[in-house]
Amino acid sequence: MNDGDRGSGRAARPKRADARRNEETLLDAAASIFVRSGVEAPIRDIAAEAGVGTATIYRHFPTRADLIIAVYRHQVEACAEAGPALLASSATPYAALGRWINLFVDFLATKHGLAAVLQSDNTGFETLHAYFLDRLVPVCARLLDAAAGSGEIRSDLEAYELMRGIGNLCIGAEHDPRYDARRLVALVIAGLRLP
Amino acid sequence: MNDGDRGSGRAARPKRADARRNEETLLDAAASIFVRSGVEAPIRDIAAEAGVGTATIYRHFPTRADLIIAVYRHQVEACAEAGPALLASSATPYAALGRWINLFVDFLATKHGLAAVLQSDNTGFETLHAYFLDRLVPVCARLLDAAAGSGEIRSDLEAYELMRGIGNLCIGAEHDPRYDARRLVALVIAGLRLP
DNA sequence: GAGTAAGCGGAACGTTGTCCCGTTTGACGA
DNA sequence: TCGTCAAACGGGACAACGTTCCGCTTACTC
């Protein structure tokens, strides 16, 4: 946001053109490498794909988390915005919740290794945790509250816990035909239901 | 098994005493380090704890998976053997299933990082996957079959898929007071129940 | 007690993340 | 148009780690 200049006081000179260009190139390269080799691909590979030095990546994205966030920001935003929309357009809050969780699973399951990174307690991914949580937990909480309010589900589960559980279930779902994360997630959602 | 000599033809000379001693020492050291730093602790740390060179570890346990298996074998066996016992002693197969899953979660949740490693699609952990799966999936399948047979749960979920899901849910459960794997697992088990 | 191969320790090598530093280059004022 | 300078750059340097190799040590056998 605030493309090009900062909002604070004396305009600190805007980014140089080559820097802006490099950032674009890097995002494209990272997206491409993430698809090919997962979000834990070596920094050097991404740098090579972009045709820049490794330091350039660190300059634009101090941590891997920052890069991942930048690459997937659009999709996360879309997912967050889908929450209220689904709530408005679905027959019941429970139905909305189910659909929204599916959206979330779609997102995670197609991102090679993202789910795993999202759960890792590795220091250095706090930014990533914080971003996902800040953005999506409130959305999930609203859906959960609505469904609890309408008496469809139990009300003793925190959105945070549910989202972490869903995230966990999506780990390693890409490469194992015998494991379908969606089926397990559906089980959790079913278990949420009140008799 | 077959402590000391091999069963095949000409007795290939038994292991040297110092080698056997080192293996013991290594298992103790690894167990201790696993508790302190998780199952992905640097090989060097384990070697240092045991007071041996790194090559000694590789000689006894060619891959990290082999070491992990050796360290936890007893507990896995106990878990496997608990399956039939619970089935015999519980009121219903469904109750037995629930208790057995709890045992499994207890095991995983206390082993710093084991759950994560168990799911990783990293080459080199096939042995670990194979061991856990070979040993525990059949046990789980029997419990699942029994509960399905008694009409308590749906019958369209493979034991393999359930176990992977449970394993996934246990990832990162140690260090986050806001995330209780057991609660999510209970939700899955509840979702399994037939109306 | 001597011979021998199993076993050992630690140095060496490859890979990866991260940081540093000398060089290049875009932006701006003259 | 051109000179100046800080932003930005590239790639080499360093550290941590997994893994392998090799010369030395030592437990067993006779």
Tab-separated table of N, CA, C and O in Angstrom, chain A residues 14-97:
chain	number	residue	atom	x	y	z
A	14	PRO	N	11.468	8.386	-2.708
A	14	PRO	CA	10.828	7.128	-3.130
A	14	PRO	C	11.868	6.126	-3.603
A	14	PRO	O	12.996	6.490	-3.932
A	15	LYS	N	11.449	4.864	-3.640
A	15	LYS	CA	12.382	3.806	-4.050
A	15	LYS	C	12.894	4.008	-5.471
A	15	LYS	O	12.171	4.500	-6.336
A	16	ARG	N	14.081	3.616	-5.675
A	16	ARG	CA	14.658	3.741	-7.021
A	16	ARG	C	13.943	2.809	-7.984
A	16	ARG	O	13.428	1.756	-7.603
A	17	ALA	N	13.978	3.202	-9.255
A	17	ALA	CA	13.248	2.426	-10.263
A	17	ALA	C	13.760	0.997	-10.353
A	17	ALA	O	12.972	0.046	-10.401
A	18	ASP	N	15.073	0.823	-10.345
A	18	ASP	CA	15.613	-0.535	-10.466
A	18	ASP	C	15.226	-1.386	-9.252
A	18	ASP	O	14.982	-2.583	-9.373
A	19	ALA	N	15.143	-0.733	-8.093
A	19	ALA	CA	14.745	-1.482	-6.897
A	19	ALA	C	13.313	-1.968	-7.036
A	19	ALA	O	12.996	-3.114	-6.721
A	20	ARG	N	12.454	-1.086	-7.540
A	20	ARG	CA	11.059	-1.488	-7.704
A	20	ARG	C	10.945	-2.620	-8.718
A	20	ARG	O	10.223	-3.590	-8.530
A	21	ARG	N	11.707	-2.484	-9.789
A	21	ARG	CA	11.706	-3.518	-10.822
A	21	ARG	C	12.177	-4.853	-10.241
A	21	ARG	O	11.567	-5.891	-10.454
A	22	ASN	N	13.256	-4.785	-9.474
A	22	ASN	CA	13.781	-6.008	-8.874
A	22	ASN	C	12.777	-6.669	-7.951
A	22	ASN	O	12.675	-7.897	-7.912
A	23	GLU	N	12.056	-5.876	-7.212
A	23	GLU	CA	11.081	-6.441	-6.289
A	23	GLU	C	10.031	-7.231	-7.069
A	23	GLU	O	9.692	-8.364	-6.705
A	24	GLU	N	9.568	-6.645	-8.164
A	24	GLU	CA	8.623	-7.344	-9.042
A	24	GLU	C	9.212	-8.667	-9.519
A	24	GLU	O	8.607	-9.735	-9.367
A	25	THR	N	10.397	-8.562	-10.113
A	25	THR	CA	11.072	-9.742	-10.641
A	25	THR	C	11.194	-10.818	-9.576
A	25	THR	O	10.950	-12.003	-9.831
A	26	LEU	N	11.570	-10.386	-8.378
A	26	LEU	CA	11.753	-11.331	-7.287
A	26	LEU	C	10.451	-12.031	-6.922
A	26	LEU	O	10.427	-13.242	-6.687
A	27	LEU	N	9.378	-11.263	-6.877
A	27	LEU	CA	8.094	-11.871	-6.529
A	27	LEU	C	7.712	-12.926	-7.565
A	27	LEU	O	7.262	-14.020	-7.213
A	28	ASP	N	7.916	-12.590	-8.847
A	28	ASP	CA	7.611	-13.560	-9.906
A	28	ASP	C	8.479	-14.801	-9.761
A	28	ASP	O	7.994	-15.935	-9.807
A	29	ALA	N	9.779	-14.564	-9.589
A	29	ALA	CA	10.714	-15.685	-9.478
A	29	ALA	C	10.352	-16.562	-8.285
A	29	ALA	O	10.295	-17.793	-8.394
A	30	ALA	N	10.086	-15.917	-7.152
A	30	ALA	CA	9.765	-16.680	-5.946
A	30	ALA	C	8.499	-17.498	-6.156
A	30	ALA	O	8.448	-18.689	-5.817
A	31	ALA	N	7.480	-16.870	-6.746
A	31	ALA	CA	6.231	-17.585	-6.982
A	31	ALA	C	6.504	-18.832	-7.814
A	31	ALA	O	6.022	-19.928	-7.512
A	32	SER	N	7.301	-18.647	-8.856
A	32	SER	CA	7.609	-19.752	-9.754
A	32	SER	C	8.387	-20.853	-9.042
A	32	SER	O	8.094	-22.044	-9.172
A	33	ILE	N	9.387	-20.462	-8.270
A	33	ILE	CA	10.189	-21.453	-7.542
A	33	ILE	C	9.364	-22.136	-6.456
A	33	ILE	O	9.487	-23.339	-6.228
A	34	PHE	N	8.506	-21.376	-5.788
A	34	PHE	CA	7.662	-21.960	-4.748
A	34	PHE	C	6.822	-23.085	-5.321
A	34	PHE	O	6.630	-24.127	-4.678
A	35	VAL	N	6.294	-22.860	-6.526
A	35	VAL	CA	5.479	-23.897	-7.153
A	35	VAL	C	6.339	-25.123	-7.456
A	35	VAL	O	5.936	-26.254	-7.220
A	36	ARG	N	7.530	-24.843	-7.977
A	36	ARG	CA	8.391	-25.945	-8.414
A	36	ARG	C	9.005	-26.693	-7.233
A	36	ARG	O	9.054	-27.916	-7.222
A	37	SER	N	9.513	-25.949	-6.250
A	37	SER	CA	10.308	-26.588	-5.193
A	37	SER	C	9.784	-26.355	-3.786
A	37	SER	O	10.432	-26.746	-2.820
A	38	GLY	N	8.665	-25.688	-3.634
A	38	GLY	CA	8.138	-25.444	-2.295
A	38	GLY	C	8.674	-24.163	-1.687
A	38	GLY	O	9.653	-23.597	-2.165
A	39	VAL	N	8.033	-23.739	-0.603
A	39	VAL	CA	8.363	-22.446	-0.019
A	39	VAL	C	9.674	-22.471	0.758
A	39	VAL	O	10.116	-21.438	1.235
A	40	GLU	N	10.295	-23.638	0.865
A	40	GLU	CA	11.577	-23.686	1.565
A	40	GLU	C	12.738	-23.825	0.586
A	40	GLU	O	13.839	-24.200	0.996
A	41	ALA	N	12.493	-23.541	-0.656
A	41	ALA	CA	13.552	-23.622	-1.662
A	41	ALA	C	14.721	-22.721	-1.258
A	41	ALA	O	14.524	-21.675	-0.651
A	42	PRO	N	15.952	-23.142	-1.600
A	42	PRO	CA	17.130	-22.338	-1.286
A	42	PRO	C	17.015	-20.919	-1.831
A	42	PRO	O	16.572	-20.725	-2.966
A	43	ILE	N	17.441	-19.960	-1.008
A	43	ILE	CA	17.443	-18.564	-1.428
A	43	ILE	C	18.204	-18.392	-2.735
A	43	ILE	O	17.800	-17.643	-3.616
A	44	ARG	N	19.313	-19.097	-2.852
A	44	ARG	CA	20.128	-18.953	-4.054
A	44	ARG	C	19.346	-19.318	-5.314
A	44	ARG	O	19.555	-18.727	-6.377
A	45	ASP	N	18.495	-20.322	-5.193
A	45	ASP	CA	17.714	-20.726	-6.363
A	45	ASP	C	16.806	-19.589	-6.814
A	45	ASP	O	16.676	-19.317	-8.013
A	46	ILE	N	16.172	-18.963	-5.837
A	46	ILE	CA	15.272	-17.869	-6.169
A	46	ILE	C	16.063	-16.711	-6.772
A	46	ILE	O	15.658	-16.114	-7.770
A	47	ALA	N	17.209	-16.428	-6.165
A	47	ALA	CA	18.061	-15.358	-6.684
A	47	ALA	C	18.475	-15.653	-8.126
A	47	ALA	O	18.412	-14.781	-8.993
A	48	ALA	N	18.856	-16.898	-8.358
A	48	ALA	CA	19.280	-17.275	-9.699
A	48	ALA	C	18.131	-17.120	-10.691
A	48	ALA	O	18.297	-16.558	-11.777
A	49	GLU	N	16.966	-17.625	-10.308
A	49	GLU	CA	15.787	-17.512	-11.170
A	49	GLU	C	15.515	-16.054	-11.529
A	49	GLU	O	15.153	-15.735	-12.660
A	50	ALA	N	15.701	-15.178	-10.553
A	50	ALA	CA	15.432	-13.760	-10.782
A	50	ALA	C	16.612	-13.064	-11.465
A	50	ALA	O	16.481	-11.929	-11.927
A	51	GLY	N	17.760	-13.749	-11.477
A	51	GLY	CA	18.948	-13.127	-12.049
A	51	GLY	C	19.528	-12.009	-11.198
A	51	GLY	O	20.053	-11.031	-11.717
A	52	VAL	N	19.432	-12.167	-9.893
A	52	VAL	CA	20.008	-11.173	-8.978
A	52	VAL	C	20.899	-11.878	-7.963
A	52	VAL	O	20.947	-13.101	-7.914
A	53	GLY	N	21.594	-11.120	-7.146
A	53	GLY	CA	22.415	-11.689	-6.083
A	53	GLY	C	21.558	-12.023	-4.880
A	53	GLY	O	20.436	-11.522	-4.747
A	54	THR	N	22.102	-12.865	-4.011
A	54	THR	CA	21.323	-13.268	-2.842
A	54	THR	C	21.037	-12.078	-1.928
A	54	THR	O	19.958	-11.982	-1.342
A	55	ALA	N	21.992	-11.178	-1.827
A	55	ALA	CA	21.813	-10.039	-0.928
A	55	ALA	C	20.593	-9.219	-1.332
A	55	ALA	O	19.930	-8.626	-0.480
A	56	THR	N	20.314	-9.174	-2.600
A	56	THR	CA	19.171	-8.389	-3.073
A	56	THR	C	17.866	-8.920	-2.475
A	56	THR	O	16.978	-8.143	-2.105
A	57	ILE	N	17.779	-10.222	-2.372
A	57	ILE	CA	16.576	-10.797	-1.762
A	57	ILE	C	16.460	-10.352	-0.312
A	57	ILE	O	15.416	-9.883	0.124
A	58	TYR	N	17.566	-10.490	0.416
A	58	TYR	CA	17.529	-10.110	1.838
A	58	TYR	C	17.226	-8.626	2.002
A	58	TYR	O	16.611	-8.215	2.974
A	59	ARG	N	17.670	-7.829	1.064
A	59	ARG	CA	17.416	-6.400	1.164
A	59	ARG	C	15.917	-6.113	1.026
A	59	ARG	O	15.353	-5.324	1.773
A	60	HIS	N	15.272	-6.794	0.091
A	60	HIS	CA	13.854	-6.525	-0.137
A	60	HIS	C	12.981	-7.266	0.861
A	60	HIS	O	11.945	-6.761	1.279
A	61	PHE	N	13.397	-8.493	1.208
A	61	PHE	CA	12.597	-9.321	2.110
A	61	PHE	C	13.512	-9.896	3.179
A	61	PHE	O	14.093	-10.962	2.979
A	62	PRO	N	13.625	-9.178	4.291
A	62	PRO	CA	14.613	-9.541	5.316
A	62	PRO	C	14.515	-10.992	5.767
A	62	PRO	O	15.516	-11.614	6.060
A	63	THR	N	13.314	-11.530	5.824
A	63	THR	CA	13.184	-12.936	6.214
A	63	THR	C	12.378	-13.680	5.159
A	63	THR	O	11.648	-13.074	4.375
A	64	ARG	N	12.511	-14.968	5.172
A	64	ARG	CA	11.760	-15.782	4.221
A	64	ARG	C	10.262	-15.545	4.386
A	64	ARG	O	9.502	-15.545	3.410
A	65	ALA	N	9.877	-15.334	5.640
A	65	ALA	CA	8.459	-15.098	5.906
A	65	ALA	C	7.953	-13.889	5.122
A	65	ALA	O	6.864	-13.922	4.540
A	66	ASP	N	8.747	-12.833	5.091
A	66	ASP	CA	8.332	-11.633	4.369
A	66	ASP	C	8.100	-11.930	2.890
A	66	ASP	O	7.148	-11.433	2.283
A	67	LEU	N	8.981	-12.741	2.347
A	67	LEU	CA	8.847	-13.085	0.931
A	67	LEU	C	7.574	-13.912	0.697
A	67	LEU	O	6.796	-13.632	-0.227
A	68	ILE	N	7.371	-14.886	1.541
A	68	ILE	CA	6.181	-15.731	1.396
A	68	ILE	C	4.911	-14.877	1.504
A	68	ILE	O	3.979	-15.015	0.708
A	69	ILE	N	4.917	-14.006	2.499
A	69	ILE	CA	3.745	-13.144	2.678
A	69	ILE	C	3.484	-12.326	1.424
A	69	ILE	O	2.352	-12.257	0.930
A	70	ALA	N	4.551	-11.722	0.908
A	70	ALA	CA	4.391	-10.878	-0.268
A	70	ALA	C	3.837	-11.672	-1.443
A	70	ALA	O	2.962	-11.203	-2.181
A	71	VAL	N	4.339	-12.895	-1.603
A	71	VAL	CA	3.906	-13.706	-2.739
A	71	VAL	C	2.421	-14.071	-2.621
A	71	VAL	O	1.687	-14.059	-3.599
A	72	TYR	N	1.983	-14.389	-1.421
A	72	TYR	CA	0.625	-14.906	-1.277
A	72	TYR	C	-0.376	-13.900	-0.743
A	72	TYR	O	-1.538	-14.256	-0.510
A	73	ARG	N	0.070	-12.660	-0.546
A	73	ARG	CA	-0.812	-11.665	0.079
A	73	ARG	C	-2.173	-11.582	-0.607
A	73	ARG	O	-3.213	-11.624	0.049
A	74	HIS	N	-2.178	-11.502	-1.924
A	74	HIS	CA	-3.442	-11.349	-2.651
A	74	HIS	C	-4.421	-12.453	-2.307
A	74	HIS	O	-5.592	-12.209	-2.030
A	75	GLN	N	-3.928	-13.676	-2.331
A	75	GLN	CA	-4.828	-14.802	-2.100
A	75	GLN	C	-5.340	-14.831	-0.667
A	75	GLN	O	-6.483	-15.213	-0.416
A	76	VAL	N	-4.475	-14.431	0.265
A	76	VAL	CA	-4.921	-14.399	1.656
A	76	VAL	C	-6.003	-13.338	1.830
A	76	VAL	O	-7.026	-13.576	2.490
A	77	GLU	N	-5.775	-12.201	1.212
A	77	GLU	CA	-6.777	-11.136	1.294
A	77	GLU	C	-8.109	-11.612	0.727
A	77	GLU	O	-9.172	-11.390	1.318
A	78	ALA	N	-8.029	-12.267	-0.422
A	78	ALA	CA	-9.258	-12.764	-1.046
A	78	ALA	C	-9.993	-13.707	-0.107
A	78	ALA	O	-11.221	-13.645	0.049
A	79	CYS	N	-9.227	-14.575	0.545
A	79	CYS	CA	-9.826	-15.531	1.474
A	79	CYS	C	-10.480	-14.796	2.643
A	79	CYS	O	-11.593	-15.138	3.062
A	80	ALA	N	-9.789	-13.798	3.148
A	80	ALA	CA	-10.339	-13.043	4.277
A	80	ALA	C	-11.643	-12.345	3.887
A	80	ALA	O	-12.615	-12.332	4.650
A	81	GLU	N	-11.640	-11.805	2.670
A	81	GLU	CA	-12.832	-11.068	2.250
A	81	GLU	C	-13.999	-11.991	1.921
A	81	GLU	O	-15.166	-11.577	1.942
A	82	ALA	N	-13.672	-13.240	1.617
A	82	ALA	CA	-14.739	-14.179	1.289
A	82	ALA	C	-15.594	-14.526	2.508
A	82	ALA	O	-16.754	-14.928	2.358
A	83	GLY	N	-15.012	-14.362	3.702
A	83	GLY	CA	-15.732	-14.732	4.924
A	83	GLY	C	-17.087	-14.053	5.050
A	83	GLY	O	-18.136	-14.723	5.015
A	84	PRO	N	-17.113	-12.739	5.185
A	84	PRO	CA	-18.384	-12.027	5.309
A	84	PRO	C	-19.307	-12.286	4.121
A	84	PRO	O	-20.526	-12.438	4.294
A	85	ALA	N	-18.713	-12.381	2.937
A	85	ALA	CA	-19.523	-12.612	1.742
A	85	ALA	C	-20.273	-13.939	1.845
A	85	ALA	O	-21.475	-14.021	1.571
A	86	LEU	N	-19.551	-14.972	2.266
A	86	LEU	CA	-20.185	-16.283	2.396
A	86	LEU	C	-21.265	-16.273	3.465
A	86	LEU	O	-22.324	-16.896	3.304
A	87	LEU	N	-20.964	-15.561	4.535
A	87	LEU	CA	-21.947	-15.487	5.618
A	87	LEU	C	-23.255	-14.880	5.116
A	87	LEU	O	-24.357	-15.307	5.485
A	88	ALA	N	-23.111	-13.883	4.242
A	88	ALA	CA	-24.294	-13.206	3.713
A	88	ALA	C	-25.034	-14.069	2.703
A	88	ALA	O	-26.271	-14.014	2.598
A	89	SER	N	-24.285	-14.889	1.956
A	89	SER	CA	-24.913	-15.569	0.822
A	89	SER	C	-25.304	-17.021	1.100
A	89	SER	O	-25.932	-17.666	0.265
A	90	SER	N	-24.905	-17.553	2.256
A	90	SER	CA	-25.197	-18.961	2.511
A	90	SER	C	-26.512	-19.127	3.278
A	90	SER	O	-26.972	-18.219	3.959
A	91	ALA	N	-27.045	-20.313	3.165
A	91	ALA	CA	-28.331	-20.598	3.812
A	91	ALA	C	-28.227	-20.478	5.331
A	91	ALA	O	-29.063	-19.872	5.982
A	92	THR	N	-27.173	-21.046	5.890
A	92	THR	CA	-26.976	-20.971	7.344
A	92	THR	C	-25.522	-20.605	7.634
A	92	THR	O	-24.645	-20.836	6.799
A	93	PRO	N	-25.253	-20.066	8.815
A	93	PRO	CA	-23.867	-19.768	9.191
A	93	PRO	C	-22.983	-21.007	9.142
A	93	PRO	O	-21.816	-20.920	8.761
A	94	TYR	N	-23.533	-22.143	9.511
A	94	TYR	CA	-22.748	-23.380	9.479
A	94	TYR	C	-22.318	-23.708	8.055
A	94	TYR	O	-21.170	-24.108	7.816
A	95	ALA	N	-23.228	-23.520	7.117
A	95	ALA	CA	-22.881	-23.750	5.712
A	95	ALA	C	-21.788	-22.792	5.273
A	95	ALA	O	-20.828	-23.179	4.585
A	96	ALA	N	-21.895	-21.538	5.694
A	96	ALA	CA	-20.876	-20.547	5.347
A	96	ALA	C	-19.523	-20.955	5.912
A	96	ALA	O	-18.493	-20.900	5.220
A	97	LEU	N	-19.535	-21.379	7.166
A	97	LEU	CA	-18.292	-21.821	7.801
A	97	LEU	C	-17.644	-22.946	7.008
A	97	LEU	O	-16.449	-22.908	6.707
